[in-house]
Structure formats: structure tokens, C-alpha cells
Amino acid sequence: SFSYRVLGNQTRNYMYYLVLGLFLAAFQQGLFIGIGASFLYKFQGIAAKELELNWLMRYVAKISPYLILGICGYGLAIFLSYFVFHFPFNNALYEMLTLGAAFAFAIINIGGVIANLVRNELTYNRICIAYVVPAFILSSCTWPVEGMVKPIQKLSSLSPLTYMATTFRELFLNGHSSHWQQNTFMLCFIGLVAFFFAAYLYNHRIKMIVAQI
């Protein structure tokens, strides 16, 4: 019976387990598509004001609207889940928002890396679509990571969604997670590494464009 499928799910309802995983997968894909479009959609050049910024601030200005809107969208989804769809909520709002912000930061910067490595938006979207299903399957959204063989567990650890899914679900349904601090830190670390790499790639791309003018 699906009623007893998830350990620690006090509601004993599989819908809460699966739907929250699907929400995170959709949230992730939305962030990817948005940040990819900002770098690749009908690129017409660079504004003079953008050239006045240093390479880090130029990249920060590029991604900030998507990070802010992503966090707001995440918060809105939590609000609707509780007040409209009546999902159980166990007052772990600070932990959930912190985790969500770290996840959005990681995904947006990974998207920034990919977008600055490919030549067009079509290639970028193909990469994102090819990633989303394996990431969903390996993240414990459909099967617990602990039940996977060791090589697959190692593979799942490469996806930010793995650090987000179980922790988010535990916070939402149980109100606590022993992995919250560790996984939030991992998402921030992944995001920071990708941030500097993406900023460097974007700066290199801008230099190439300016040299062609």
C-alpha cells in the first residue's frame, strides 16, 4: 500500500511525497529556462552601462532578478500549498526558505555556466531537458537514495536536487530535518563555485563581443 511508502511521513499519504518532488523538479526547470533565456535569447549586444561594471557586478546584475523572482515564486508555492491545497505544514518556514534560496542560487549559477558554454538557446534547452528526468529519478523523489546501489548514490550526489528534495519534504511534512544544515551548506557551496565560474565565462564572452565591435 502507498499509505506506508515513506518513512517519517506522518500523513501516510503518498501524494504529499510525490507532488512535492514534482514541484521541486518544475521549480528547478523554471529557473534553468529563465536564466538561460537571459543569456541566450536574441542576444543583440551589451549596454554601455554594463561595460562600466566590474566582471563580478556585471554577472550579479544579470542574475539578481531571476534569483529574487525564483525565491518569491518558491515562497508563493509554499503559501498556496498550505492555504489553497491544504498540505500539512509544520512551522519550519525559516529552514524551508533558507534551503529554497540556496537551491535557487545553485541552480541559477549552474544555468549560467551552461548558458555561457553553449552557442544558442536550443542547445541549452536540450541539455536542461536531458538533465531534468535523471535528476528527478536520482534525487529520491521516486525512490529513496538509501535504497540505491552505491555507484548510483554517488551519481545522485552530483545533482543539487538530491540535496533539496528529501530535506524539503521532511521540513514540510515533519517540521524538522537532520540534514538541513549540511544540505543547505552543500547547495551554497555548489552555487558559489558555479557563481565564480559563470561570472568568469560571462566576462570572457563580453570581451569577445566587445573585440568584434
CSV table of C-alpha atoms in Angstrom, one decimal, residues 26-198:
chain,number,residue,atom,x,y,z
A,26,ALA,CA,9.3,22.0,-12.1
A,27,PHE,CA,10.8,24.8,-10.0
A,28,GLN,CA,14.3,23.7,-11.0
A,29,GLN,CA,13.4,23.6,-14.7
A,30,GLY,CA,11.7,27.0,-14.5
A,31,LEU,CA,14.9,28.5,-13.1
A,32,PHE,CA,17.0,26.9,-15.8
A,33,ILE,CA,14.8,28.2,-18.6
A,34,GLY,CA,14.7,31.7,-17.2
A,35,ILE,CA,18.4,32.2,-16.7
A,36,GLY,CA,19.2,30.5,-20.0
A,37,ALA,CA,16.9,32.9,-21.9
A,38,SER,CA,18.5,35.9,-20.1
A,39,PHE,CA,21.9,35.0,-21.6
A,40,LEU,CA,20.9,33.5,-24.9
A,41,TYR,CA,17.6,34.8,-26.3
A,42,LYS,CA,18.1,37.1,-29.2
A,43,PHE,CA,21.4,38.4,-27.9
A,44,GLN,CA,21.8,41.9,-29.5
A,45,GLY,CA,25.0,43.1,-27.8
A,46,ILE,CA,25.8,44.8,-24.5
A,47,ALA,CA,24.7,48.1,-23.0
A,48,ALA,CA,27.3,50.8,-22.3
A,49,LYS,CA,26.3,50.9,-18.6
A,50,GLU,CA,27.0,47.2,-18.3
A,51,LEU,CA,30.6,47.7,-19.5
A,52,GLU,CA,31.2,50.1,-16.7
A,53,LEU,CA,30.7,47.4,-14.1
A,54,ASN,CA,33.5,45.0,-13.0
A,55,TRP,CA,33.2,41.4,-14.1
A,56,LEU,CA,31.5,40.2,-10.8
A,57,MET,CA,29.0,43.0,-10.5
A,58,ARG,CA,28.1,42.6,-14.2
A,59,TYR,CA,27.2,39.0,-13.6
A,60,VAL,CA,25.4,39.8,-10.3
A,61,ALA,CA,23.3,42.4,-12.1
A,62,LYS,CA,22.5,39.7,-14.7
A,63,ILE,CA,21.2,37.0,-12.4
A,64,SER,CA,19.8,39.0,-9.5
A,65,PRO,CA,16.2,39.5,-10.9
A,66,TYR,CA,15.9,35.7,-11.6
A,67,LEU,CA,17.2,34.8,-8.1
A,68,ILE,CA,14.8,37.2,-6.4
A,69,LEU,CA,11.8,36.1,-8.5
A,70,GLY,CA,12.8,32.5,-8.0
A,71,ILE,CA,12.8,32.9,-4.2
A,72,CYS,CA,9.5,34.8,-4.4
A,73,GLY,CA,7.9,32.1,-6.6
A,74,TYR,CA,9.2,29.4,-4.2
A,75,GLY,CA,7.6,31.2,-1.2
A,76,LEU,CA,4.3,31.6,-3.2
A,77,ALA,CA,4.2,27.9,-3.9
A,78,ILE,CA,4.6,27.1,-0.2
A,79,PHE,CA,1.8,29.6,0.6
A,80,LEU,CA,-0.6,28.1,-2.0
A,81,SER,CA,0.3,24.5,-0.9
A,82,TYR,CA,-0.8,25.3,2.6
A,83,PHE,CA,-3.7,27.7,2.3
A,84,VAL,CA,-5.2,26.6,-1.0
A,85,PHE,CA,-4.4,22.9,-1.3
A,86,HIS,CA,-4.2,22.2,2.4
A,87,PHE,CA,-0.9,20.4,2.5
A,88,PRO,CA,0.3,19.8,6.1
A,89,PHE,CA,2.8,22.4,7.3
A,90,ASN,CA,4.8,22.0,10.4
A,91,ASN,CA,6.2,25.6,11.0
A,92,ALA,CA,9.7,25.2,9.6
A,93,LEU,CA,9.3,28.3,7.4
A,94,TYR,CA,12.8,29.7,8.1
A,95,GLU,CA,14.5,26.4,7.3
A,96,MET,CA,12.4,25.9,4.2
A,97,LEU,CA,13.1,29.4,2.8
A,98,THR,CA,16.8,29.2,3.6
A,99,LEU,CA,17.0,25.8,1.8
A,100,GLY,CA,15.0,27.1,-1.1
A,101,ALA,CA,17.1,30.2,-1.5
A,102,ALA,CA,20.3,28.1,-1.5
A,103,PHE,CA,18.8,25.8,-4.1
A,104,ALA,CA,17.7,28.6,-6.3
A,105,PHE,CA,21.2,30.2,-6.0
A,106,ALA,CA,22.9,26.9,-7.0
A,107,ILE,CA,20.5,26.2,-10.0
A,108,ILE,CA,20.7,29.7,-11.4
A,109,ASN,CA,24.5,29.7,-11.4
A,110,ILE,CA,24.7,26.2,-12.9
A,111,GLY,CA,22.4,27.5,-15.6
A,112,GLY,CA,24.7,30.5,-16.0
A,113,VAL,CA,27.7,28.2,-16.5
A,114,ILE,CA,25.9,26.1,-19.1
A,115,ALA,CA,24.4,29.1,-20.9
A,116,ASN,CA,27.9,30.7,-21.3
A,117,LEU,CA,29.4,27.5,-22.7
A,118,VAL,CA,26.8,26.8,-25.4
A,119,ARG,CA,26.2,28.8,-28.6
A,120,ASN,CA,22.4,29.0,-28.7
A,121,GLU,CA,19.2,28.6,-26.6
A,122,LEU,CA,18.1,25.5,-28.4
A,123,THR,CA,21.3,23.6,-27.3
A,124,TYR,CA,20.9,24.9,-23.8
A,125,ASN,CA,17.3,23.8,-23.5
A,126,ARG,CA,18.2,20.3,-24.9
A,127,ILE,CA,20.8,20.0,-22.1
A,128,CYS,CA,18.3,21.1,-19.4
A,129,ILE,CA,15.6,18.7,-20.7
A,130,ALA,CA,18.1,15.8,-20.8
A,131,TYR,CA,19.1,16.5,-17.2
A,132,VAL,CA,15.7,17.0,-15.6
A,133,VAL,CA,14.3,13.4,-15.7
A,134,PRO,CA,17.5,11.7,-14.5
A,135,ALA,CA,17.9,14.3,-11.7
A,136,PHE,CA,14.2,13.7,-10.7
A,137,ILE,CA,14.7,9.9,-10.6
A,138,LEU,CA,18.0,10.0,-8.7
A,139,SER,CA,17.1,12.7,-6.2
A,140,SER,CA,14.8,10.4,-4.0
A,141,CYS,CA,11.7,12.0,-5.4
A,142,THR,CA,10.6,8.5,-6.7
A,143,TRP,CA,12.9,6.2,-4.7
A,144,PRO,CA,15.0,6.7,-1.5
A,145,VAL,CA,18.7,7.3,-2.2
A,146,GLU,CA,19.5,4.8,0.6
A,147,GLY,CA,17.8,2.1,-1.4
A,148,MET,CA,20.0,2.7,-4.5
A,149,VAL,CA,23.2,0.8,-5.2
A,150,LYS,CA,26.5,2.7,-4.2
A,151,PRO,CA,27.5,3.8,-7.7
A,152,ILE,CA,24.0,5.3,-8.3
A,153,GLN,CA,24.2,7.0,-4.9
A,154,LYS,CA,27.5,8.6,-6.0
A,155,LEU,CA,25.9,9.7,-9.2
A,156,SER,CA,22.9,11.2,-7.4
A,157,SER,CA,25.2,13.3,-5.2
A,158,LEU,CA,26.2,15.3,-8.3
A,159,SER,CA,22.6,16.8,-8.6
A,160,PRO,CA,21.6,19.8,-6.5
A,161,LEU,CA,18.0,18.4,-6.5
A,162,THR,CA,19.3,15.4,-4.4
A,163,TYR,CA,20.3,17.8,-1.6
A,164,MET,CA,17.0,19.6,-1.8
A,165,ALA,CA,14.2,17.0,-2.3
A,166,THR,CA,14.4,14.9,0.9
A,167,THR,CA,15.2,17.8,3.2
A,168,PHE,CA,12.4,19.9,1.8
A,169,ARG,CA,9.9,17.1,2.2
A,170,GLU,CA,11.0,16.3,5.7
A,171,LEU,CA,10.7,20.0,6.7
A,172,PHE,CA,7.3,20.4,5.1
A,173,LEU,CA,5.7,17.2,6.4
A,174,ASN,CA,7.6,16.7,9.7
A,175,GLY,CA,8.8,20.2,10.7
A,176,HIS,CA,12.4,19.1,11.0
A,177,SER,CA,15.3,17.5,9.2
A,178,SER,CA,18.6,16.3,10.5
A,179,HIS,CA,20.2,17.1,7.1
A,180,TRP,CA,19.0,20.7,6.8
A,181,GLN,CA,22.3,22.5,7.7
A,182,GLN,CA,24.5,20.0,5.8
A,183,ASN,CA,22.4,20.1,2.6
A,184,THR,CA,21.9,23.9,2.7
A,185,PHE,CA,25.7,24.3,3.0
A,186,MET,CA,26.3,21.9,0.1
A,187,LEU,CA,23.9,23.9,-2.1
A,188,CYS,CA,25.6,27.2,-1.2
A,189,PHE,CA,29.0,25.6,-1.9
A,190,ILE,CA,27.8,24.3,-5.3
A,191,GLY,CA,26.3,27.7,-6.0
A,192,LEU,CA,29.4,29.7,-5.1
A,193,VAL,CA,31.7,27.5,-7.2
A,194,ALA,CA,29.3,27.8,-10.2
A,195,PHE,CA,28.9,31.6,-9.5
A,196,PHE,CA,32.6,32.4,-10.0
A,197,PHE,CA,32.9,30.1,-12.9
A,198,ALA,CA,29.8,31.5,-14.6
